[in-house]
Amino acid sequence: MPFSTDTRTLRPGDTYVAIRGERHDGHDFVREAFKRGASGVVTERKIAGVSTDRVIVVPDTVIYLAELAREKIEQACTRVIAITGSVGKTTTRSAVAQVLKSAGPVVASVGNLNTLLGLSLTLVNSDLKPNTCLVLEMGATRKGDLSEITTYFKPDISIVTNVRGVHLETFGSLDGVQEAKSELVRALGPAGIACLNADDSRTRAMVTYCRGEHLLFGIAPDAQITPLDITANIPLLGGHVIYVALAAFAAGRAVGMEPEVINEALCRLKPEKGRLNRLPGRRQSILIDDTYNASPDAVKSALDVLDKHPAERRIVFLGDMLELGPVEHAAHVSALQEAAIIADLVYGCGPRMQAAVNELPPELARYVQGFPSSKELASELAHGRVYRPKRGDVILVKGSQGARMERVSRVLLAEHISPKSVLPRQTEAWLSI
């Protein structure tokens, strides 16, 4: 019995679960769910005019799904590999899943469904065979988020990629980020294994919270998993890829896989949508789509990739970076400065980037142009204004999810490529926003 929380994607026979969100209350769409063929609904209150024999009323619909998912996990005797970190956790999730597929059945979380609701929905709708490995990316924007998720999905193996200045508006400081991410290690039992980045001081410090074993990965002298273990030719862009491979290698070793099997699996990695994905661009240009999300560190990494890529011209489209707290303005100025140094043309998109353009010194500002939104910029590009790609151009597009920079990539993508096949967030629901 599939479960759905969105009437726009609900299929006949699904059970509709009404979720109270920040902008919408799913209870307002119960009647629409039945019109679309829902077999029943789960709500937190009675709905006037709806027969009670088709409604399950519970105190909290998110917790209802989480408890169903936990029960399903326990019945299947699955092993939970949990992944968190400020940067790189989604690519790491994909790499870990690819490696573990060589050892047995794997179910991995998808897209940005890394909250308690998203993970619960994924798991209740998944076919969990006995002894399946669950590779779950777990996100956190506030202290306690990971503790809540691991209450229902207790990890056997916890992987922490790094601690960076992301979501500082809610965490308050790097110390706050570190404390929140450490909840994933604290959740391990005595038989658990923590796989930690040895080269990130805040991540390696989490060893003290591990009641079981730990595996350190990196180039540090005491790391148990090092680049010498990686013999695979990994088909991904970016210097950070070595840490993705090391984390996946550590996960493989934690479940008892042999090194040669792990390296064979690493050779089969593919880039995630919106994460340094090298694509054909218009007029024989090259598009590097990195629009899934952004932080200051991730922008630096993306610019480094562009700087090292052979090109006749380098073009950068940078969208706003969100949830940076007090460092927001300085981070945007710094990002544009770095972009202007390595690129021939730079376009800042969004109110934060526009404000930062005004702070650039004249020798850099002449290469940079600001736009209020990705929607306006995409429209200008579609009409052949502002910038026209040409052969030899390498174009980087990056920004936080809220900046919607995939609109820009969509316009710059080669005409024969389907946007839905290569770009993130191309559902009808998202495109309608």
Tab-separated table of C-alpha atoms in Angstrom:
chain	number	residue	atom	x	y	z
A	1	MET	CA	0.000	0.000	0.000
A	2	PRO	CA	1.980	3.066	-1.173
A	3	PHE	CA	1.730	6.240	0.869
A	4	SER	CA	1.649	9.762	-0.545
A	5	THR	CA	1.799	13.228	1.005
A	6	ASP	CA	1.216	15.149	-2.234
A	7	THR	CA	-2.074	15.035	-4.140
A	8	ARG	CA	-0.289	16.213	-7.298
A	9	THR	CA	1.653	12.944	-7.509
A	10	LEU	CA	-0.818	10.655	-5.741
A	11	ARG	CA	-1.844	7.565	-7.712
A	12	PRO	CA	-5.154	5.689	-7.468
A	13	GLY	CA	-5.012	3.264	-4.548
A	14	ASP	CA	-2.447	5.259	-2.551
A	15	THR	CA	-3.032	6.176	1.075
A	16	TYR	CA	-2.859	9.940	1.474
A	17	VAL	CA	-1.121	11.246	4.598
A	18	ALA	CA	-1.965	14.833	5.529
A	19	ILE	CA	1.126	16.753	6.677
A	20	ARG	CA	1.066	20.179	8.268
A	21	GLY	CA	3.839	22.155	6.555
A	22	GLU	CA	5.218	25.662	6.917
A	23	ARG	CA	3.257	26.969	3.923
A	24	HIS	CA	0.461	24.459	3.414
A	25	ASP	CA	-1.693	22.165	5.542
A	26	GLY	CA	-2.237	18.790	3.905
A	27	HIS	CA	-5.595	18.482	5.650
A	28	ASP	CA	-6.924	21.077	3.201
A	29	PHE	CA	-6.373	18.610	0.348
A	30	VAL	CA	-8.073	15.500	1.753
A	31	ARG	CA	-11.091	15.811	-0.527
A	32	GLU	CA	-8.786	16.310	-3.513
A	33	ALA	CA	-6.944	13.121	-2.518
A	34	PHE	CA	-10.168	11.120	-2.649
A	35	LYS	CA	-11.039	12.668	-6.018
A	36	ARG	CA	-7.699	11.414	-7.316
A	37	GLY	CA	-8.414	7.880	-6.139
A	38	ALA	CA	-6.898	7.632	-2.659
A	39	SER	CA	-7.925	4.405	-0.918
A	40	GLY	CA	-7.821	6.098	2.470
A	41	VAL	CA	-6.280	8.986	4.352
A	42	VAL	CA	-4.330	9.529	7.553
A	43	THR	CA	-4.998	12.788	9.346
A	44	GLU	CA	-4.567	14.513	12.695
A	45	ARG	CA	-8.207	15.548	12.897
A	46	LYS	CA	-11.603	14.659	11.525
A	47	ILE	CA	-12.461	16.193	8.171
A	48	ALA	CA	-15.966	17.596	7.828
A	49	GLY	CA	-17.997	15.815	5.182
A	50	VAL	CA	-15.574	12.889	4.849
A	51	SER	CA	-16.685	9.415	5.919
A	52	THR	CA	-14.775	8.299	9.021
A	53	ASP	CA	-14.462	4.705	7.762
A	54	ARG	CA	-11.879	5.890	5.232
A	55	VAL	CA	-9.906	8.058	7.658
A	56	ILE	CA	-7.303	7.091	10.261
A	57	VAL	CA	-6.898	9.874	12.822
A	58	VAL	CA	-3.558	9.941	14.662
A	59	PRO	CA	-1.865	12.443	17.008
A	60	ASP	CA	1.000	13.163	14.570
A	61	THR	CA	1.055	12.009	10.944
A	62	VAL	CA	4.845	12.300	10.587
A	63	ILE	CA	5.396	10.122	13.655
A	64	TYR	CA	2.789	7.689	12.321
A	65	LEU	CA	4.860	7.191	9.158
A	66	ALA	CA	8.100	6.991	11.158
A	67	GLU	CA	6.716	4.246	13.383
A	68	LEU	CA	5.491	2.284	10.362
A	69	ALA	CA	8.937	2.596	8.802
A	70	ARG	CA	10.699	1.509	12.002
A	71	GLU	CA	8.460	-1.535	12.293
A	72	LYS	CA	9.200	-2.443	8.678
A	73	ILE	CA	12.960	-2.135	9.300
A	74	GLU	CA	12.803	-4.334	12.374
A	75	GLN	CA	10.817	-7.020	10.593
A	76	ALA	CA	13.311	-7.146	7.711
A	77	CYS	CA	16.369	-7.209	10.031
A	78	THR	CA	18.061	-4.527	7.951
A	79	ARG	CA	21.389	-2.826	8.613
A	80	VAL	CA	21.275	0.992	8.717
A	81	ILE	CA	24.194	3.001	7.318
A	82	ALA	CA	23.554	6.642	8.216
A	83	ILE	CA	25.356	9.551	6.540
A	84	THR	CA	25.530	13.192	7.538
A	85	GLY	CA	27.864	16.165	7.152
A	86	SER	CA	27.824	19.759	6.026
A	87	VAL	CA	29.093	19.111	2.491
A	88	GLY	CA	29.168	16.046	0.256
A	89	LYS	CA	26.717	13.790	2.043
A	90	THR	CA	24.496	13.163	-0.991
A	91	THR	CA	27.379	12.181	-3.273
A	92	THR	CA	28.742	10.059	-0.436
A	93	ARG	CA	25.354	8.384	-0.052
A	94	SER	CA	25.360	7.439	-3.734
A	95	ALA	CA	28.931	6.129	-3.549
A	96	VAL	CA	28.227	4.061	-0.434
A	97	ALA	CA	25.097	2.589	-2.027
A	98	GLN	CA	27.046	1.728	-5.189
A	99	VAL	CA	29.733	-0.046	-3.165
A	100	LEU	CA	27.360	-1.969	-0.920
A	101	LYS	CA	25.314	-3.225	-3.886
A	102	SER	CA	28.234	-5.549	-4.555
A	103	ALA	CA	27.616	-7.192	-1.180
A	104	GLY	CA	23.829	-7.591	-1.201
A	105	PRO	CA	20.470	-5.792	-1.504
A	106	VAL	CA	20.538	-2.031	-0.878
A	107	VAL	CA	17.816	0.563	-0.420
A	108	ALA	CA	19.057	4.167	-0.408
A	109	SER	CA	17.298	7.418	0.343
A	110	VAL	CA	16.656	9.575	-2.706
A	111	GLY	CA	16.895	13.228	-3.653
A	112	ASN	CA	16.638	15.606	-0.716
A	113	LEU	CA	14.392	13.296	1.320
A	114	ASN	CA	16.760	13.349	4.279
A	115	THR	CA	14.383	14.471	7.029
A	116	LEU	CA	12.339	12.251	9.333
A	117	LEU	CA	9.348	12.665	7.028
A	118	GLY	CA	11.306	12.113	3.810
A	119	LEU	CA	13.120	9.036	5.094
A	120	SER	CA	9.945	7.553	6.579
A	121	LEU	CA	8.062	8.028	3.325
A	122	THR	CA	10.907	6.453	1.344
A	123	LEU	CA	11.086	3.419	3.625
A	124	VAL	CA	7.370	2.687	3.921
A	125	ASN	CA	7.190	2.721	0.124
A	126	SER	CA	10.258	0.480	-0.332
A	127	ASP	CA	10.486	-3.274	-0.708
A	128	LEU	CA	12.773	-4.282	2.154
A	129	LYS	CA	14.142	-7.769	1.701
A	130	PRO	CA	15.762	-9.574	4.657
A	131	ASN	CA	19.255	-8.312	5.473
A	132	THR	CA	18.984	-5.289	3.197
A	133	CYS	CA	21.479	-2.467	3.768
A	134	LEU	CA	19.695	0.853	4.186
A	135	VAL	CA	21.902	3.748	3.090
A	136	LEU	CA	20.232	6.804	4.579
A	137	GLU	CA	21.359	10.396	4.178
A	138	MET	CA	20.265	12.294	7.282
A	139	GLY	CA	20.042	16.070	7.220
A	140	ALA	CA	19.890	18.528	10.072
A	141	THR	CA	19.135	22.220	10.254
A	142	ARG	CA	18.643	22.362	14.035
A	143	LYS	CA	20.057	20.723	17.109
A	144	GLY	CA	18.137	17.539	17.851
A	145	ASP	CA	17.125	16.772	14.252
A	146	LEU	CA	19.490	13.808	13.970
A	147	SER	CA	18.627	12.571	17.450
A	148	GLU	CA	14.976	12.461	16.426
A	149	ILE	CA	15.675	10.638	13.150
A	150	THR	CA	17.951	8.058	14.798
A	151	THR	CA	15.309	7.370	17.428
A	152	TYR	CA	13.376	5.637	14.649
A	153	PHE	CA	16.248	4.587	12.362
A	154	LYS	CA	19.074	3.600	14.688
A	155	PRO	CA	22.354	3.375	12.793
A	156	ASP	CA	24.671	0.402	12.747
A	157	ILE	CA	27.279	2.433	10.855
A	158	SER	CA	27.496	6.244	11.025
A	159	ILE	CA	29.463	8.253	8.444
A	160	VAL	CA	30.253	11.954	8.985
A	161	THR	CA	31.807	13.706	5.984
A	162	ASN	CA	32.809	17.037	7.553
A	163	VAL	CA	31.716	20.045	9.622
A	164	ARG	CA	31.428	23.355	7.785
A	165	GLY	CA	29.710	26.717	8.184
A	166	VAL	CA	26.336	25.617	6.797
A	167	HIS	CA	22.954	26.477	8.384
A	168	LEU	CA	24.658	28.913	10.744
A	169	GLU	CA	21.399	30.831	11.069
A	170	THR	CA	19.910	27.937	13.019
A	171	PHE	CA	23.028	26.323	14.518
A	172	GLY	CA	24.504	29.663	15.608
A	173	SER	CA	28.170	28.707	15.216
A	174	LEU	CA	30.558	26.027	13.984
A	175	ASP	CA	30.459	24.581	17.488
A	176	GLY	CA	26.707	24.278	17.067
A	177	VAL	CA	27.124	22.512	13.727
A	178	GLN	CA	29.628	20.098	15.259
A	179	GLU	CA	27.369	19.342	18.213
A	180	ALA	CA	24.412	18.644	15.922
A	181	LYS	CA	26.332	16.403	13.513
A	182	SER	CA	27.810	14.430	16.425
A	183	GLU	CA	24.304	13.200	17.265
A	184	LEU	CA	24.746	10.607	14.521
A	185	VAL	CA	27.780	9.120	16.294
A	186	ARG	CA	26.185	9.328	19.728
A	187	ALA	CA	23.302	7.230	18.393
A	188	LEU	CA	25.555	4.216	17.760
A	189	GLY	CA	25.389	1.260	20.107
A	190	PRO	CA	28.402	-0.691	21.430
A	191	ALA	CA	28.421	-2.803	18.239
A	192	GLY	CA	28.258	0.259	15.987
A	193	ILE	CA	31.022	1.599	13.753
A	194	ALA	CA	31.748	5.292	13.159
A	195	CYS	CA	33.427	6.230	9.851
A	196	LEU	CA	34.896	9.716	10.320
A	197	ASN	CA	36.908	12.183	8.235
A	198	ALA	CA	40.349	12.192	9.874
A	199	ASP	CA	41.360	15.418	8.101
A	200	ASP	CA	38.489	17.471	9.541
A	201	SER	CA	39.337	18.262	13.166
A	202	ARG	CA	35.724	18.752	14.214
A	203	THR	CA	34.667	15.465	12.652
A	204	ARG	CA	37.521	13.367	14.007
A	205	ALA	CA	36.789	14.750	17.493
A	206	MET	CA	33.539	12.756	17.388
A	207	VAL	CA	35.574	9.608	18.084
A	208	THR	CA	35.099	10.393	21.777
A	209	TYR	CA	31.351	9.807	21.428
A	210	CYS	CA	31.694	6.399	19.764
A	211	ARG	CA	30.921	3.478	22.079
A	212	GLY	CA	32.003	0.905	19.507
A	213	GLU	CA	34.634	0.820	16.766
A	214	HIS	CA	35.716	3.681	14.548
A	215	LEU	CA	37.395	3.984	11.151
A	216	LEU	CA	39.217	7.204	10.296
A	217	PHE	CA	39.571	8.027	6.600
A	218	GLY	CA	41.828	10.671	5.049
A	219	ILE	CA	45.503	11.551	4.637
A	220	ALA	CA	46.231	12.025	8.356
A	221	PRO	CA	49.017	9.755	9.684
A	222	ASP	CA	46.626	7.825	11.933
A	223	ALA	CA	43.927	7.298	9.275
A	224	GLN	CA	43.043	3.648	8.735
A	225	ILE	CA	41.622	4.287	5.255
A	226	THR	CA	43.877	6.409	3.002
A	227	PRO	CA	44.152	7.324	-0.708
A	228	LEU	CA	46.579	4.418	-1.068
A	229	ASP	CA	43.560	2.123	-0.676
A	230	ILE	CA	41.820	3.704	-3.677
A	231	THR	CA	42.967	2.135	-6.945
A	232	ALA	CA	39.775	2.922	-8.871
A	233	ASN	CA	39.616	5.529	-11.623
A	234	ILE	CA	36.695	7.549	-10.276
A	235	PRO	CA	34.633	9.289	-13.005
A	236	LEU	CA	33.606	12.352	-10.952
A	237	LEU	CA	34.762	15.990	-10.939
A	238	GLY	CA	36.331	17.812	-8.009
A	239	GLY	CA	39.099	17.449	-5.472
A	240	HIS	CA	36.549	16.442	-2.832
A	241	VAL	CA	35.902	13.202	-4.715
A	242	ILE	CA	38.753	11.461	-2.906
A	243	TYR	CA	36.879	11.916	0.387
A	244	VAL	CA	33.717	10.519	-1.177
A	245	ALA	CA	35.688	7.469	-2.267
A	246	LEU	CA	37.375	7.112	1.131
A	247	ALA	CA	34.057	7.286	2.985
A	248	ALA	CA	32.539	4.675	0.668
A	249	PHE	CA	35.626	2.480	1.055
A	250	ALA	CA	35.324	2.758	4.848
A	251	ALA	CA	31.666	1.724	4.660
A	252	GLY	CA	32.589	-1.273	2.543
A	253	ARG	CA	35.259	-2.368	4.982
A	254	ALA	CA	32.853	-1.851	7.886
A	255	VAL	CA	30.490	-4.452	6.399
A	256	GLY	CA	33.352	-6.846	5.643
A	257	MET	CA	33.925	-6.284	1.908
A	258	GLU	CA	37.278	-6.944	0.255
A	259	PRO	CA	39.281	-3.951	-1.094
A	260	GLU	CA	39.299	-5.145	-4.715
A	261	VAL	CA	35.499	-5.518	-4.733
A	262	ILE	CA	35.098	-2.017	-3.301
A	263	ASN	CA	37.389	-0.480	-5.932
A	264	GLU	CA	35.554	-2.251	-8.739
A	265	ALA	CA	32.329	-0.669	-7.486
A	266	LEU	CA	33.915	2.793	-7.222
A	267	CYS	CA	34.749	2.660	-10.928
A	268	ARG	CA	31.000	2.567	-11.640
A	269	LEU	CA	30.131	5.801	-9.846
A	270	LYS	CA	28.094	8.383	-11.724
A	271	PRO	CA	27.588	12.077	-10.903
A	272	GLU	CA	24.411	13.047	-9.103
A	273	LYS	CA	22.052	15.508	-10.741
A	274	GLY	CA	23.042	19.042	-9.840
A	275	ARG	CA	26.424	18.093	-8.379
A	276	LEU	CA	29.357	19.050	-10.622
A	277	ASN	CA	27.662	17.251	-13.473
A	278	ARG	CA	29.499	17.868	-16.763
A	279	LEU	CA	26.909	18.214	-19.539
A	280	PRO	CA	26.727	19.306	-23.184
A	281	GLY	CA	25.863	22.982	-23.407
A	282	ARG	CA	24.347	25.037	-26.192
A	283	ARG	CA	26.416	25.853	-29.267
A	284	GLN	CA	28.992	23.193	-28.356
A	285	SER	CA	29.821	24.705	-24.992
A	286	ILE	CA	30.314	22.673	-21.811
A	287	LEU	CA	27.928	23.106	-18.883
A	288	ILE	CA	28.974	22.163	-15.348
A	289	ASP	CA	25.683	21.981	-13.479
A	290	ASP	CA	26.202	22.309	-9.708
A	291	THR	CA	22.813	23.723	-8.840
A	292	TYR	CA	21.633	21.299	-6.185
A	293	ASN	CA	22.794	23.486	-3.305
A	294	ALA	CA	25.578	25.837	-2.254
A	295	SER	CA	27.752	26.926	0.654
A	296	PRO	CA	30.957	28.994	0.700
A	297	ASP	CA	33.154	25.876	0.789
A	298	ALA	CA	31.184	24.189	-1.978
A	299	VAL	CA	31.432	27.298	-4.169
A	300	LYS	CA	35.216	27.360	-3.696
A	301	SER	CA	35.421	23.706	-4.701
A	302	ALA	CA	33.291	24.284	-7.790
A	303	LEU	CA	35.361	27.295	-8.844
A	304	ASP	CA	38.519	25.209	-8.441
A	305	VAL	CA	37.039	22.599	-10.794
A	306	LEU	CA	36.248	25.308	-13.347
A	307	ASP	CA	39.706	26.857	-13.004
A	308	LYS	CA	41.387	23.519	-13.805
A	309	HIS	CA	39.070	22.622	-16.682
A	310	PRO	CA	40.469	23.347	-20.172
A	311	ALA	CA	38.524	26.226	-21.712
A	312	GLU	CA	38.732	29.140	-24.112
A	313	ARG	CA	36.392	31.140	-21.885
A	314	ARG	CA	35.178	30.425	-18.360
A	315	ILE	CA	31.707	31.669	-17.460
A	316	VAL	CA	30.218	31.626	-13.945
A	317	PHE	CA	26.590	31.973	-12.852
A	318	LEU	CA	26.362	32.143	-9.042
A	319	GLY	CA	23.077	32.217	-7.146
A	320	ASP	CA	22.508	33.280	-3.567
A	321	MET	CA	23.850	31.109	-0.731
A	322	LEU	CA	21.262	30.811	2.022
A	323	GLU	CA	21.252	30.333	5.811
A	324	LEU	CA	24.723	31.750	6.404
A	325	GLY	CA	23.808	34.023	9.303
A	326	PRO	CA	26.173	36.905	10.155
A	327	VAL	CA	28.804	35.894	7.567
A	328	GLU	CA	26.290	36.080	4.704
A	329	HIS	CA	27.373	39.335	3.053
A	330	ALA	CA	31.116	38.711	3.385
A	331	ALA	CA	30.715	35.185	1.987
A	332	HIS	CA	28.932	36.468	-1.120
A	333	VAL	CA	31.530	39.168	-1.722
A	334	SER	CA	34.316	36.608	-1.363
A	335	ALA	CA	32.615	34.170	-3.747
A	336	LEU	CA	32.215	36.826	-6.447
A	337	GLN	CA	35.805	37.973	-6.003
A	338	GLU	CA	37.133	34.450	-6.480
A	339	ALA	CA	34.860	33.914	-9.477
A	340	ALA	CA	35.953	37.182	-11.113
A	341	ILE	CA	39.616	36.243	-10.745
A	342	ILE	CA	39.312	32.933	-12.610
A	343	ALA	CA	36.417	33.607	-15.014
A	344	ASP	CA	35.988	35.779	-18.068
A	345	LEU	CA	32.374	36.634	-17.221
A	346	VAL	CA	30.494	36.350	-13.899
A	347	TYR	CA	26.775	36.699	-13.254
A	348	GLY	CA	25.523	37.046	-9.672
A	349	CYS	CA	21.912	36.085	-9.170
A	350	GLY	CA	19.640	37.035	-6.266
A	351	PRO	CA	19.442	39.935	-3.783
A	352	ARG	CA	22.487	38.759	-1.781
A	353	MET	CA	24.664	38.454	-4.866
A	354	GLN	CA	23.407	41.793	-6.176
A	355	ALA	CA	24.393	43.481	-2.915
A	356	ALA	CA	27.809	41.834	-3.072
A	357	VAL	CA	28.439	43.112	-6.617
A	358	ASN	CA	28.423	46.654	-5.236
A	359	GLU	CA	31.287	45.787	-2.879
A	360	LEU	CA	33.685	44.580	-5.564
A	361	PRO	CA	36.742	46.666	-6.473
A	362	PRO	CA	36.497	48.322	-9.920
A	363	GLU	CA	39.123	46.037	-11.500
A	364	LEU	CA	36.883	43.012	-10.732
A	365	ALA	CA	33.429	44.605	-10.927
A	366	ARG	CA	33.756	45.152	-14.674
A	367	TYR	CA	33.579	41.368	-15.189
A	368	VAL	CA	30.509	40.902	-12.972
A	369	GLN	CA	26.832	41.610	-13.570
A	370	GLY	CA	24.009	41.189	-11.047
A	371	PHE	CA	20.416	40.026	-11.522
A	372	PRO	CA	17.554	40.020	-9.015
A	373	SER	CA	16.443	36.429	-9.611
A	374	SER	CA	17.159	33.262	-11.574
A	375	LYS	CA	13.793	33.625	-13.273
A	376	GLU	CA	14.713	37.015	-14.739
A	377	LEU	CA	18.202	35.864	-15.683
A	378	ALA	CA	16.906	32.709	-17.383
A	379	SER	CA	14.447	34.796	-19.371
A	380	GLU	CA	17.221	37.110	-20.566
A	381	LEU	CA	19.359	34.140	-21.574
A	382	ALA	CA	16.467	32.485	-23.405
A	383	HIS	CA	16.036	35.615	-25.516
A	384	GLY	CA	19.718	35.691	-26.453
A	385	ARG	CA	20.512	38.661	-24.274
A	386	VAL	CA	23.210	39.035	-21.581
A	387	TYR	CA	25.280	36.074	-22.769
A	388	ARG	CA	25.409	33.700	-25.735
A	389	PRO	CA	27.393	30.465	-25.352
A	390	LYS	CA	29.942	29.500	-27.979
A	391	ARG	CA	32.305	26.625	-28.674
A	392	GLY	CA	35.123	26.504	-26.107
A	393	ASP	CA	33.063	28.039	-23.302
A	394	VAL	CA	32.944	26.149	-20.010
A	395	ILE	CA	30.013	27.335	-17.917
A	396	LEU	CA	29.577	26.788	-14.164
A	397	VAL	CA	26.113	27.264	-12.662
A	398	LYS	CA	25.754	27.063	-8.879
A	399	GLY	CA	23.523	28.311	-6.055
A	400	SER	CA	21.482	27.283	-3.051
A	401	GLN	CA	18.273	25.388	-3.636
A	402	GLY	CA	16.186	28.461	-2.937
A	403	ALA	CA	18.025	30.388	-5.654
A	404	ARG	CA	16.547	28.021	-8.273
A	405	MET	CA	19.651	28.200	-10.490
A	406	GLU	CA	18.568	25.065	-12.351
A	407	ARG	CA	16.415	27.511	-14.332
A	408	VAL	CA	19.643	28.942	-15.720
A	409	SER	CA	21.127	25.520	-16.464
A	410	ARG	CA	17.928	24.545	-18.239
A	411	VAL	CA	18.362	27.416	-20.699
A	412	LEU	CA	22.075	26.738	-21.237
A	413	LEU	CA	21.724	22.966	-21.669
A	414	ALA	CA	22.155	21.584	-25.189
A	415	GLU	CA	18.807	21.410	-26.996
A	416	HIS	CA	18.955	17.657	-27.608
A	417	ILE	CA	19.286	16.838	-23.875
A	418	SER	CA	16.138	16.387	-21.787
A	419	PRO	CA	16.354	18.625	-18.683
A	420	LYS	CA	14.454	16.049	-16.623
A	421	SER	CA	17.090	13.428	-17.362
A	422	VAL	CA	20.069	15.441	-16.099
A	423	LEU	CA	18.968	18.396	-13.945
A	424	PRO	CA	17.652	18.406	-10.375
A	425	ARG	CA	14.135	19.448	-9.368
A	426	GLN	CA	12.447	19.098	-12.744
A	427	THR	CA	9.116	17.766	-11.490
A	428	GLU	CA	5.915	19.468	-12.580
A	429	ALA	CA	5.264	20.493	-8.985
A	430	TRP	CA	8.638	22.229	-8.679
A	431	LEU	CA	8.525	23.846	-12.100
A	432	SER	CA	5.120	25.311	-11.264
A	433	ILE	CA	6.518	27.330	-8.349
